[in-house]
PDB file of C-alpha atoms in Angstrom:
ATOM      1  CA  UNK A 296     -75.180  27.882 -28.710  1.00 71.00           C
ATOM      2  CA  UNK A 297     -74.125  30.876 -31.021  1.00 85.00           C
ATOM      3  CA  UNK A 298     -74.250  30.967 -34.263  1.00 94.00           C
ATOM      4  CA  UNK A 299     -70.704  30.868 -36.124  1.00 97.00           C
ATOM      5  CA  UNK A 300     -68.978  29.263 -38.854  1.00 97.00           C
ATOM      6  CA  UNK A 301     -65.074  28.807 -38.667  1.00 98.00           C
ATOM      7  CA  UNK A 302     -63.215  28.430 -41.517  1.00 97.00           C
ATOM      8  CA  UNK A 303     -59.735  26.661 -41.060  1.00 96.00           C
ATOM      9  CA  UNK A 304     -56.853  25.896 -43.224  1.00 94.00           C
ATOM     10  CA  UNK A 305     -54.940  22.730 -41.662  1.00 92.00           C
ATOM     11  CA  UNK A 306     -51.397  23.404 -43.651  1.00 90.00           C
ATOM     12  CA  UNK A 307     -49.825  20.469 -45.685  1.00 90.00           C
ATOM     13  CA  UNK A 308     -48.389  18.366 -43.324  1.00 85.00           C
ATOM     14  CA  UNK A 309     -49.454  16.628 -40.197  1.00 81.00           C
ATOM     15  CA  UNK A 310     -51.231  17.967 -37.013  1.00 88.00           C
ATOM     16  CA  UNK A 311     -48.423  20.128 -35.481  1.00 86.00           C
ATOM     17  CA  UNK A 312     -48.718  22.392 -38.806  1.00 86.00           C
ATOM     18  CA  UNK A 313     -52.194  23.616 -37.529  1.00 90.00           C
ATOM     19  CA  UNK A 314     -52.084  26.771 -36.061  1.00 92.00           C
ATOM     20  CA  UNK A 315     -52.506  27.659 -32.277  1.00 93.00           C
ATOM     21  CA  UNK A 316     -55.393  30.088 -32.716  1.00 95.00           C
ATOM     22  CA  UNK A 317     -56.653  27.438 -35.266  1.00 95.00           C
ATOM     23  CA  UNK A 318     -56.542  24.888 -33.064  1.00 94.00           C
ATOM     24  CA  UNK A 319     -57.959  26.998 -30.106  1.00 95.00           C
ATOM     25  CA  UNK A 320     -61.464  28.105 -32.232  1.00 96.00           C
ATOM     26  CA  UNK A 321     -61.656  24.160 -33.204  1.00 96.00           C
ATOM     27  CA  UNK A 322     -62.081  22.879 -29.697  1.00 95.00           C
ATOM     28  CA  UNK A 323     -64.926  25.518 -29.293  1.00 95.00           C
ATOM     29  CA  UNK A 324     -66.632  24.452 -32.012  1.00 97.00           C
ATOM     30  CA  UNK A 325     -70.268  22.563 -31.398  1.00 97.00           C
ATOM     31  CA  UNK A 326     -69.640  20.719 -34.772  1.00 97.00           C
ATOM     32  CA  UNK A 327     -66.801  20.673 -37.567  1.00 97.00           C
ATOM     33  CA  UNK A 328     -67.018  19.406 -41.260  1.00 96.00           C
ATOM     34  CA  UNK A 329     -64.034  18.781 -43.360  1.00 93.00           C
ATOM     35  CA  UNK A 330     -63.592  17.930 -46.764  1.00 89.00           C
ATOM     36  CA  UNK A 331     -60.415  16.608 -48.641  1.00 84.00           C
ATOM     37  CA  UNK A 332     -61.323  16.145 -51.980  1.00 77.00           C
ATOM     38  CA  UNK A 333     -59.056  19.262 -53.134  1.00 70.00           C
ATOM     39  CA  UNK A 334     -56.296  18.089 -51.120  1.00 73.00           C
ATOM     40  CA  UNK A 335     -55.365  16.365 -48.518  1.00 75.00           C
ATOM     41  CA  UNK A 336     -53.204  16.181 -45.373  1.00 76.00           C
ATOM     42  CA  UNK A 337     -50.081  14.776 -45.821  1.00 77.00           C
ATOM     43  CA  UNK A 338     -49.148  11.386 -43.440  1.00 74.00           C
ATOM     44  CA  UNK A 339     -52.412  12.549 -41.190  1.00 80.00           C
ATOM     45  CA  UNK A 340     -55.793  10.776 -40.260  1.00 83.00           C
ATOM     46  CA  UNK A 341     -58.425  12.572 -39.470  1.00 89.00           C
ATOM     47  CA  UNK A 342     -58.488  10.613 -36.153  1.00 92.00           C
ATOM     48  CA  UNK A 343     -55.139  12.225 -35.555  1.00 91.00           C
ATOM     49  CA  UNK A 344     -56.678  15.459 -36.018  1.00 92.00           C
ATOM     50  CA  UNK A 345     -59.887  14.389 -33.916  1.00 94.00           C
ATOM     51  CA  UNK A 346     -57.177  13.519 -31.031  1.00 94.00           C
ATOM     52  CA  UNK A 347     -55.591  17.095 -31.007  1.00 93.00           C
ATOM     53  CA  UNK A 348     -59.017  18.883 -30.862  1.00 93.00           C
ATOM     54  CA  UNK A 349     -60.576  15.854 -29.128  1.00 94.00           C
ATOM     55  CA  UNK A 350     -63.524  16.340 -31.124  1.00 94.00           C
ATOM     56  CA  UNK A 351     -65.563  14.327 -33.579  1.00 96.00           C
ATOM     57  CA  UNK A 352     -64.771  15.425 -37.318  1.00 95.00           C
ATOM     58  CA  UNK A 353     -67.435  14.871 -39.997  1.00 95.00           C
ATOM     59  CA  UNK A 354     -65.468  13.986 -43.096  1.00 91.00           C
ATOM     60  CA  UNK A 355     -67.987  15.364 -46.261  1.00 89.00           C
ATOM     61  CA  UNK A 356     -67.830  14.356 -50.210  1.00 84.00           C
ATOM     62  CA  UNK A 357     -67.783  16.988 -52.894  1.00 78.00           C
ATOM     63  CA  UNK A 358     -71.333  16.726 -53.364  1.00 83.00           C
ATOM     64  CA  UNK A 359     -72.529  17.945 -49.918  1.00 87.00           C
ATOM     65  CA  UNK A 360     -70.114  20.753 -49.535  1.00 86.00           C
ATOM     66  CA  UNK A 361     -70.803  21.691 -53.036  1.00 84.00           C
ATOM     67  CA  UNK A 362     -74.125  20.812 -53.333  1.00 86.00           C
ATOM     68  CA  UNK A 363     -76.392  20.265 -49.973  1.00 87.00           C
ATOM     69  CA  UNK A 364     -76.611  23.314 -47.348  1.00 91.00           C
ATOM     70  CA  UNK A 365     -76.040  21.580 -44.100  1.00 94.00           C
ATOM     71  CA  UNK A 366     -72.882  23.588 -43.321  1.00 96.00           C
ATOM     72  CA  UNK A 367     -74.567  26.652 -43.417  1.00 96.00           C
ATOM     73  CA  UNK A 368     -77.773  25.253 -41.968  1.00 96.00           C
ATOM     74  CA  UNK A 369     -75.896  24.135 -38.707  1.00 97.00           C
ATOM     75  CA  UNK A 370     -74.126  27.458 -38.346  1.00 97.00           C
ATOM     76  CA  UNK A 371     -77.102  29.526 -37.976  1.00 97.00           C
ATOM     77  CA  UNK A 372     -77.721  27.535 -34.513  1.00 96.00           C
ATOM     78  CA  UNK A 373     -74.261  26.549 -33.638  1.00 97.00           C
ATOM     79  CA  UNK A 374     -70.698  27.357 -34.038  1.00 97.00           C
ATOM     80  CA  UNK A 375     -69.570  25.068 -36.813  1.00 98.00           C
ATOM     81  CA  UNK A 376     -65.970  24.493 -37.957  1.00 97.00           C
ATOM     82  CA  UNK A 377     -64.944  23.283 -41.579  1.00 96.00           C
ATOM     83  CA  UNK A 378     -61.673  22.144 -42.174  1.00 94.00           C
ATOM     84  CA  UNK A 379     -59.546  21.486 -45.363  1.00 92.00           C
ATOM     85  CA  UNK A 380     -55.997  20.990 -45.922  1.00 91.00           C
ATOM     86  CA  UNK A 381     -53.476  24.074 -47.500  1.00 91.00           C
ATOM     87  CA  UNK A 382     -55.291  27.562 -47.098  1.00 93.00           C
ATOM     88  CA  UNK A 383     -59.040  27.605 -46.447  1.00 91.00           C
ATOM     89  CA  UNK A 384     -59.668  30.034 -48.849  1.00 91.00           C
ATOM     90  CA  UNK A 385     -57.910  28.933 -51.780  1.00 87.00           C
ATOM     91  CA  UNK A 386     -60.826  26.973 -53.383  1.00 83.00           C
ATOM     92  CA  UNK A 387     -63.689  28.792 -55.053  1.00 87.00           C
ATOM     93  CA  UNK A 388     -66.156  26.401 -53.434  1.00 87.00           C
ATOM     94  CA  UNK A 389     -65.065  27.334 -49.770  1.00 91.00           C
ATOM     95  CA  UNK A 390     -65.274  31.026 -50.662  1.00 94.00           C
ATOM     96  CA  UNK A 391     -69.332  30.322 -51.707  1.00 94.00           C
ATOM     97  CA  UNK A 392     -69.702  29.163 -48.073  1.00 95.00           C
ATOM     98  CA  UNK A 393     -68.045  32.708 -46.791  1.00 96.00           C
ATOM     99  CA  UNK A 394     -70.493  34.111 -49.613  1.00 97.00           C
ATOM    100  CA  UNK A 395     -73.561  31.918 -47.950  1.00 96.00           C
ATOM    101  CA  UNK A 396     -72.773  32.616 -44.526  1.00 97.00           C
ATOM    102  CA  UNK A 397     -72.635  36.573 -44.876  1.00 97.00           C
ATOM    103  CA  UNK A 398     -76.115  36.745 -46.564  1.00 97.00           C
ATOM    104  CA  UNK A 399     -77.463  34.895 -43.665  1.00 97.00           C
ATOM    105  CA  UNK A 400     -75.748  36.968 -41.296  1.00 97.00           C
ATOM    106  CA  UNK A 401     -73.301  34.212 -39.744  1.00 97.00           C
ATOM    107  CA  UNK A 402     -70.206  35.149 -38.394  1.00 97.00           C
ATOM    108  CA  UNK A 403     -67.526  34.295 -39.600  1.00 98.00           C
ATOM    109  CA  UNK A 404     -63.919  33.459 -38.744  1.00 97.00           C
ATOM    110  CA  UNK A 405     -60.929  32.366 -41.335  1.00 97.00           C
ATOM    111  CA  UNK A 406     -57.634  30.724 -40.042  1.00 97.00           C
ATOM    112  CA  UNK A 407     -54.778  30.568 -42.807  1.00 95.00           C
ATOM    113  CA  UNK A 408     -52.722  27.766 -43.168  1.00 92.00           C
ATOM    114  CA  UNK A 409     -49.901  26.841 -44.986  1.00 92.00           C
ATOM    115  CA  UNK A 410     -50.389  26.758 -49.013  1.00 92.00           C
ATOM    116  CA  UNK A 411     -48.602  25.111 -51.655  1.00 93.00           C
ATOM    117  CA  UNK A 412     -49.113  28.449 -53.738  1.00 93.00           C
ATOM    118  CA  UNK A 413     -46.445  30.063 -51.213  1.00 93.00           C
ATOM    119  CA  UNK A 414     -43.977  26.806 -49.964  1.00 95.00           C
ATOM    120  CA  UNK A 415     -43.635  25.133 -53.193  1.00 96.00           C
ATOM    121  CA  UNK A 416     -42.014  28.099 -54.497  1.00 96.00           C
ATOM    122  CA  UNK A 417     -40.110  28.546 -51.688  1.00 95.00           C
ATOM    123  CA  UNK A 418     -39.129  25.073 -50.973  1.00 96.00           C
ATOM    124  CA  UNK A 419     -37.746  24.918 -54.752  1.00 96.00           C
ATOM    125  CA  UNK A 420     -36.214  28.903 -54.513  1.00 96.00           C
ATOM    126  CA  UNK A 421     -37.928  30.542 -57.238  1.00 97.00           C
ATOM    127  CA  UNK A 422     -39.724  33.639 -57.169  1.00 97.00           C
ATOM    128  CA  UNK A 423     -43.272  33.582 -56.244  1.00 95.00           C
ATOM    129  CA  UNK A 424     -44.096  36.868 -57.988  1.00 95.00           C
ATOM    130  CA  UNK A 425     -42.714  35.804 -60.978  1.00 98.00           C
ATOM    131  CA  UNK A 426     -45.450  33.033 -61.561  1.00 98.00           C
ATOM    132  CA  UNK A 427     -48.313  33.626 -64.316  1.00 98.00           C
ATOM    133  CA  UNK A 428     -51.446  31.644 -63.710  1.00 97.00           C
ATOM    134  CA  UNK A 429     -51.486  28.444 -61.974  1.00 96.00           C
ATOM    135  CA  UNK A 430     -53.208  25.277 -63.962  1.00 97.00           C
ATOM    136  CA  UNK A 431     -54.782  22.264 -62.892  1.00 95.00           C
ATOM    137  CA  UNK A 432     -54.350  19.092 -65.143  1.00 97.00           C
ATOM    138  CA  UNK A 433     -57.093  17.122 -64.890  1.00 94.00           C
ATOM    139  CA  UNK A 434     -57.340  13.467 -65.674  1.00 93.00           C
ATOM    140  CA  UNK A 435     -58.130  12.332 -69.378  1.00 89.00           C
ATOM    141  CA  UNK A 436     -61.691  11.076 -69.807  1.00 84.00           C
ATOM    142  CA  UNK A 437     -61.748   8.322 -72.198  1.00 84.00           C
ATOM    143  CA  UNK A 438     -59.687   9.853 -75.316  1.00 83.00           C
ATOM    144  CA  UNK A 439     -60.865  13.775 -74.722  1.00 92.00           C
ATOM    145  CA  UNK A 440     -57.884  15.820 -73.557  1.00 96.00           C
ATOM    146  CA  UNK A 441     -59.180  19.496 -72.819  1.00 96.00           C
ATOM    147  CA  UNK A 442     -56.559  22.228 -74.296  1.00 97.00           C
ATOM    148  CA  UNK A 443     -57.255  25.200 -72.509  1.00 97.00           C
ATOM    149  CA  UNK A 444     -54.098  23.700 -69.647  1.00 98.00           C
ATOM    150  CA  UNK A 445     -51.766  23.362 -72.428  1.00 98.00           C
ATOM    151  CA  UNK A 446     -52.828  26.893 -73.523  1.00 98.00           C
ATOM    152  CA  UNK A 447     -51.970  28.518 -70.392  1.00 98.00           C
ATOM    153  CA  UNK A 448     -48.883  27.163 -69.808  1.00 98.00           C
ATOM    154  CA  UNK A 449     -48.316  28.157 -73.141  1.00 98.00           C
ATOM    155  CA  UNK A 450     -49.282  31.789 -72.216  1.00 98.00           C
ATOM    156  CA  UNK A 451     -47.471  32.242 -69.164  1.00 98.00           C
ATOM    157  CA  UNK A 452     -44.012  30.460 -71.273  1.00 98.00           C
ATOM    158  CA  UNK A 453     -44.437  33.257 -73.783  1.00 98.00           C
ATOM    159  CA  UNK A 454     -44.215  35.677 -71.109  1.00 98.00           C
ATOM    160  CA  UNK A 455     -41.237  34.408 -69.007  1.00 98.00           C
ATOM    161  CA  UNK A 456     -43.376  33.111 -66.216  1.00 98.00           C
ATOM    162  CA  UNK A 457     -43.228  30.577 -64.257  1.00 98.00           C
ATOM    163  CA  UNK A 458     -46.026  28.068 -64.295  1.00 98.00           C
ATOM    164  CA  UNK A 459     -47.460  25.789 -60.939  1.00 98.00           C
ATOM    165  CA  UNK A 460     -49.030  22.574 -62.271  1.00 98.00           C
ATOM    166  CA  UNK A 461     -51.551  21.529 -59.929  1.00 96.00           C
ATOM    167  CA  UNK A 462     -52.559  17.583 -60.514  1.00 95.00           C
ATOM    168  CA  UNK A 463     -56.129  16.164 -60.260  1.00 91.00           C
ATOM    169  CA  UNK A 464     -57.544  14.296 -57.858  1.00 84.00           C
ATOM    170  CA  UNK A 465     -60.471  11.427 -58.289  1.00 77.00           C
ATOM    171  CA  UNK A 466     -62.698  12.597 -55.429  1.00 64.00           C
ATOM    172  CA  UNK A 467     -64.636   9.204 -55.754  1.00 66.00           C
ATOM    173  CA  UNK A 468     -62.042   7.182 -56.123  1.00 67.00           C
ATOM    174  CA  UNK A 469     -59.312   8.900 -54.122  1.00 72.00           C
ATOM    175  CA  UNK A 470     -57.062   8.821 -56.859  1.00 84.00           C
ATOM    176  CA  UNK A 471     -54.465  10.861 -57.103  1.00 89.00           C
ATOM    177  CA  UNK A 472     -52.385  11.883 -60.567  1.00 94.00           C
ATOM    178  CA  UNK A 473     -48.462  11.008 -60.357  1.00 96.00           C
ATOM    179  CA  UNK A 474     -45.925  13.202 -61.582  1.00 97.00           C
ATOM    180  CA  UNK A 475     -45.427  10.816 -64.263  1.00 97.00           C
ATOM    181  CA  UNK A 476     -48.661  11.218 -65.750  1.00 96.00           C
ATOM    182  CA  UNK A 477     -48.682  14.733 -65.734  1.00 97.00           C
ATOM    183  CA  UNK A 478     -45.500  14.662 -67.667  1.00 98.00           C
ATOM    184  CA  UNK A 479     -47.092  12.350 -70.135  1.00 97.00           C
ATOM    185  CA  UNK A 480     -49.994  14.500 -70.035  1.00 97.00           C
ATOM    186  CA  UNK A 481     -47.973  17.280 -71.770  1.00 98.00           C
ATOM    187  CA  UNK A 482     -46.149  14.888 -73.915  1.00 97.00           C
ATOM    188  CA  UNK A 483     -49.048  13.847 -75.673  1.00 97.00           C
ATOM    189  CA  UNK A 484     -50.875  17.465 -75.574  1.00 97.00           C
ATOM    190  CA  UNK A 485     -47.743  18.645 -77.338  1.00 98.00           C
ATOM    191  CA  UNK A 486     -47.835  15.873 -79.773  1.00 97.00           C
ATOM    192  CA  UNK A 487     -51.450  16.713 -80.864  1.00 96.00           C
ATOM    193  CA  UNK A 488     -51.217  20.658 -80.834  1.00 98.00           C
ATOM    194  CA  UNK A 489     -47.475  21.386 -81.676  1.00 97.00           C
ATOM    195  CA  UNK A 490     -47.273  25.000 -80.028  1.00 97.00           C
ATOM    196  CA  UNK A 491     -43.914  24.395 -78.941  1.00 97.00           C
ATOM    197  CA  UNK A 492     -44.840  23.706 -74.684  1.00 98.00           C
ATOM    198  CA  UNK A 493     -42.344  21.291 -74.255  1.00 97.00           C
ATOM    199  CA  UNK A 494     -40.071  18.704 -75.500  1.00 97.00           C
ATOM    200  CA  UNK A 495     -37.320  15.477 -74.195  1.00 97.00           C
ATOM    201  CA  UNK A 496     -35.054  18.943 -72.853  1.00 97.00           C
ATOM    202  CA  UNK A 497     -37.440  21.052 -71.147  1.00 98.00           C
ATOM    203  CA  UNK A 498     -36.791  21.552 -67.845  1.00 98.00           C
ATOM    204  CA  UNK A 499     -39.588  20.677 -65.008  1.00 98.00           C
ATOM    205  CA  UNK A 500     -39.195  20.825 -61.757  1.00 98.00           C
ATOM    206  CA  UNK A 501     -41.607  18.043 -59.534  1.00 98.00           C
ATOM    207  CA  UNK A 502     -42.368  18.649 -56.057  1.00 98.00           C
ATOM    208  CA  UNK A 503     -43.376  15.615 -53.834  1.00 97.00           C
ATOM    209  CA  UNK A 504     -45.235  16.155 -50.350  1.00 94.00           C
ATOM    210  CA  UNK A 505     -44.181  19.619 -49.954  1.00 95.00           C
ATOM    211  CA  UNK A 506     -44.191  20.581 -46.213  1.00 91.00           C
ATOM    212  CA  UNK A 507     -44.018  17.105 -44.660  1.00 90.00           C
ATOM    213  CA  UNK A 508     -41.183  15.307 -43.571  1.00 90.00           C
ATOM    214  CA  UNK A 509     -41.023  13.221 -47.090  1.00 93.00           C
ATOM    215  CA  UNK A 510     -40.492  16.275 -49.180  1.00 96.00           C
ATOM    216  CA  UNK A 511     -38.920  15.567 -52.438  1.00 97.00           C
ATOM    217  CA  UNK A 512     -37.735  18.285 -55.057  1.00 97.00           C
ATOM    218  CA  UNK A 513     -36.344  17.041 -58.594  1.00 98.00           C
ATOM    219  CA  UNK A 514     -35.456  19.326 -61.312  1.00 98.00           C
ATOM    220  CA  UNK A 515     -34.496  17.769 -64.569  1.00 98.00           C
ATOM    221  CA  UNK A 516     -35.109  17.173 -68.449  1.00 98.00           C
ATOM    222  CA  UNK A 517     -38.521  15.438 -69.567  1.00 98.00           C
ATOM    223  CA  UNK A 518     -36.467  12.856 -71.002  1.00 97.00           C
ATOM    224  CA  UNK A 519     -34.464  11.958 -67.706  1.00 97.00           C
ATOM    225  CA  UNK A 520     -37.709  12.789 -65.377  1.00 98.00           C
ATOM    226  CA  UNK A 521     -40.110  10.343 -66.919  1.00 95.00           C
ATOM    227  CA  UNK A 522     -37.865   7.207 -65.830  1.00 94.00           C
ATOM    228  CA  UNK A 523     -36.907   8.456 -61.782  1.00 96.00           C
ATOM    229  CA  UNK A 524     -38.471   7.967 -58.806  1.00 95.00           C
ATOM    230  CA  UNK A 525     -39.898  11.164 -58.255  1.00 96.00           C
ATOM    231  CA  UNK A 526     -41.770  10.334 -54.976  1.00 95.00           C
ATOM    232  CA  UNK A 527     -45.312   9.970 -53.661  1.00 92.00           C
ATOM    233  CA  UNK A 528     -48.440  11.820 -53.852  1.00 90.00           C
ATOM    234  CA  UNK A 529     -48.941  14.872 -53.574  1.00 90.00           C
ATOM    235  CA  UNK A 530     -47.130  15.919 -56.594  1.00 96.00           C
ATOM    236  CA  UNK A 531     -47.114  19.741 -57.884  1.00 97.00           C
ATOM    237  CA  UNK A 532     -45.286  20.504 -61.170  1.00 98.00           C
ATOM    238  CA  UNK A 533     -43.655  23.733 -61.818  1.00 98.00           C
ATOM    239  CA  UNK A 534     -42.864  24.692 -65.516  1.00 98.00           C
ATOM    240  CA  UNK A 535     -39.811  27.440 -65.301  1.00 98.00           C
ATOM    241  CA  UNK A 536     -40.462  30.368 -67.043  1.00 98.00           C
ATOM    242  CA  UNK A 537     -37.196  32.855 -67.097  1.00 97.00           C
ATOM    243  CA  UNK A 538     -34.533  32.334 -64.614  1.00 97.00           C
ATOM    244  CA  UNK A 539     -32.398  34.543 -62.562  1.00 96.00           C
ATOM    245  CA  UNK A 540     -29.334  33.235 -61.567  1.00 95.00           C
ATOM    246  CA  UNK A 541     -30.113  32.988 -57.959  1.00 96.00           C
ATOM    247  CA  UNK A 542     -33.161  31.087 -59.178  1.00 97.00           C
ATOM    248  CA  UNK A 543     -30.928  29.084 -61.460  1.00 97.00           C
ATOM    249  CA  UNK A 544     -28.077  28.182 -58.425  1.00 97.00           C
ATOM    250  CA  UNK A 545     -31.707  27.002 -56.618  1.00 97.00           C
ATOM    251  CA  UNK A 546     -32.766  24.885 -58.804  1.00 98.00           C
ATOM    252  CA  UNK A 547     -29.240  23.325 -58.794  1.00 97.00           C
ATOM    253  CA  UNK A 548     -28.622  23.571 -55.111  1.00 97.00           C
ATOM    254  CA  UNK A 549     -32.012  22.734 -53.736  1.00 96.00           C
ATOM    255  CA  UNK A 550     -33.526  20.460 -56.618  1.00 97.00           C
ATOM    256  CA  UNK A 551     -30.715  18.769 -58.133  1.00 96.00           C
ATOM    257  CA  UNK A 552     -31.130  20.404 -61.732  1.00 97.00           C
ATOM    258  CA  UNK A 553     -28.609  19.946 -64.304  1.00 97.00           C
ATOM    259  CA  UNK A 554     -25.323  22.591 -63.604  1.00 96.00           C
ATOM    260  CA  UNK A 555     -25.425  23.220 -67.165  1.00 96.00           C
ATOM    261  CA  UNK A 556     -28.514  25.574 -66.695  1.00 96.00           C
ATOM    262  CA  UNK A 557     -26.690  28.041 -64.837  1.00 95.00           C
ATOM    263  CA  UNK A 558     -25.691  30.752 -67.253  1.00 88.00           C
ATOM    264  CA  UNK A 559     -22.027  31.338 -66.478  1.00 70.00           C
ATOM    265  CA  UNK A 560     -21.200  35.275 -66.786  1.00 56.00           C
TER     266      UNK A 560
END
């Protein structure tokens, strides 16, 4: 056995959206980890995925990838594979196991997939290099509502940018925030710090399982979004920022926003 640890981004949706060469390093793994607690894979088991490579899949909480070393442990006697859903490499945590690896001297490979940082833009037609810093809202603990999400939304408002709105998930629980509490999330944050985020005729833009089969885009007013279907989890927000008109005749084209926002010349 060599030691190796593969890193591999699954994509968003399903099985077929794992690469080839992704799926090729898999099968030669010894061992493979995965995790899901920063996302998952849309309408896919893990025994789907365990079918495809026709290997055994470890599924591990937050607190041993974040916490115990048995990833990195493995790989210095085996070739080990860890899985996630989206891009490998878009969590901090995943990056400290590149980090690990390379002071131990394990090789290491990375295969991309899919990430809703690049298709939820495109899927709703706006810019990608015209969004400021994404947020994550996370769910309210008892009555404490953190400000620093409302802050940066704020931030990247005041500078025309467009803001993704990542929603949390309850790792223990498997709970996953709707699109209608994240709305009411920045109802009531604008309620208690009046900074001007939002109000019942700012335009959002919710994105349902973006990259599956079920995708659902709605663009609307706060007012009209809080009472529609809107879909099922996963749900990504985007707050628009400035719009150009080709991003405006996307939004009414693609999402179903109101005509009215498309500034007539």
């Amino acid at each position: 056995m060599s030691s190796e640890l593969i890193l591999v981004g699954l994509g968003l949706s399903g099985v077929d959206g794992i690469t080839v060469k992704a799926l090729k390093a898999l099968k030669s793994c010894d061992k493979i980890y995965a995790e899901f607690y920063t996302s998952f894979l849309v309408n896919t088991d893990v025994r789907d995925i365990e079918k495809v490579i026709d290997k055994k899949i470890e599924v591990l909480h937050r607190k041993q990838v974040e916490e115990e070393s048995t990833i990195i442990e493995d790989a210095q006697t085996m070739c080990v594979g860890f899985i996630t859903a989206g891009d490998v490499m878009a969590a901090t945590t995943h990056v400290d196991l590149r980090i690990q690896a390379k002071e131990l001297g394990i090789p290491v490979r990375i295969f991309h997939g899919v990430s809703i940082f690049s298709a939820c833009p495109s899927s709703v037609g706006l810019q990608p290099y015209k969004f400021g810093r994404a947020i994550t809202l996370p769910f309210l603990e008892g009555n404490y509502q953190p400000r620093s999400p409302y802050d940066h939304i704020l931030e990247n408002k005041k500078r025309g940018l467009h803001t993704m709105i990542l929603l949390d998930i309850h790792a223990d629980e498997m709970r996953y925030m709707t699109a209608k509490e994240a709305i009411e999330w920045l109802i009531m944050g604008e309620k208690k710090w009046k900074a001007g985020l939002i109000n019942e005729n700012t335009l959002l833009v919710v994105a349902s399982q973006v990259g599956s089969q079920n995708e659902k885009i709605t663009a609307g007013y706060v007012k009209d979004l809080i009472t529609m279907n809107l879909g099922e989890p996963l749900f990504t927000l985007i707050l628009p920022g400035n719009l150009h008109y080709m991003e405006q005749y996307s939004l009414v084209y693609f999402a179903k926003a109101p005509e009215e926002i498309i500034e007539k010349k």
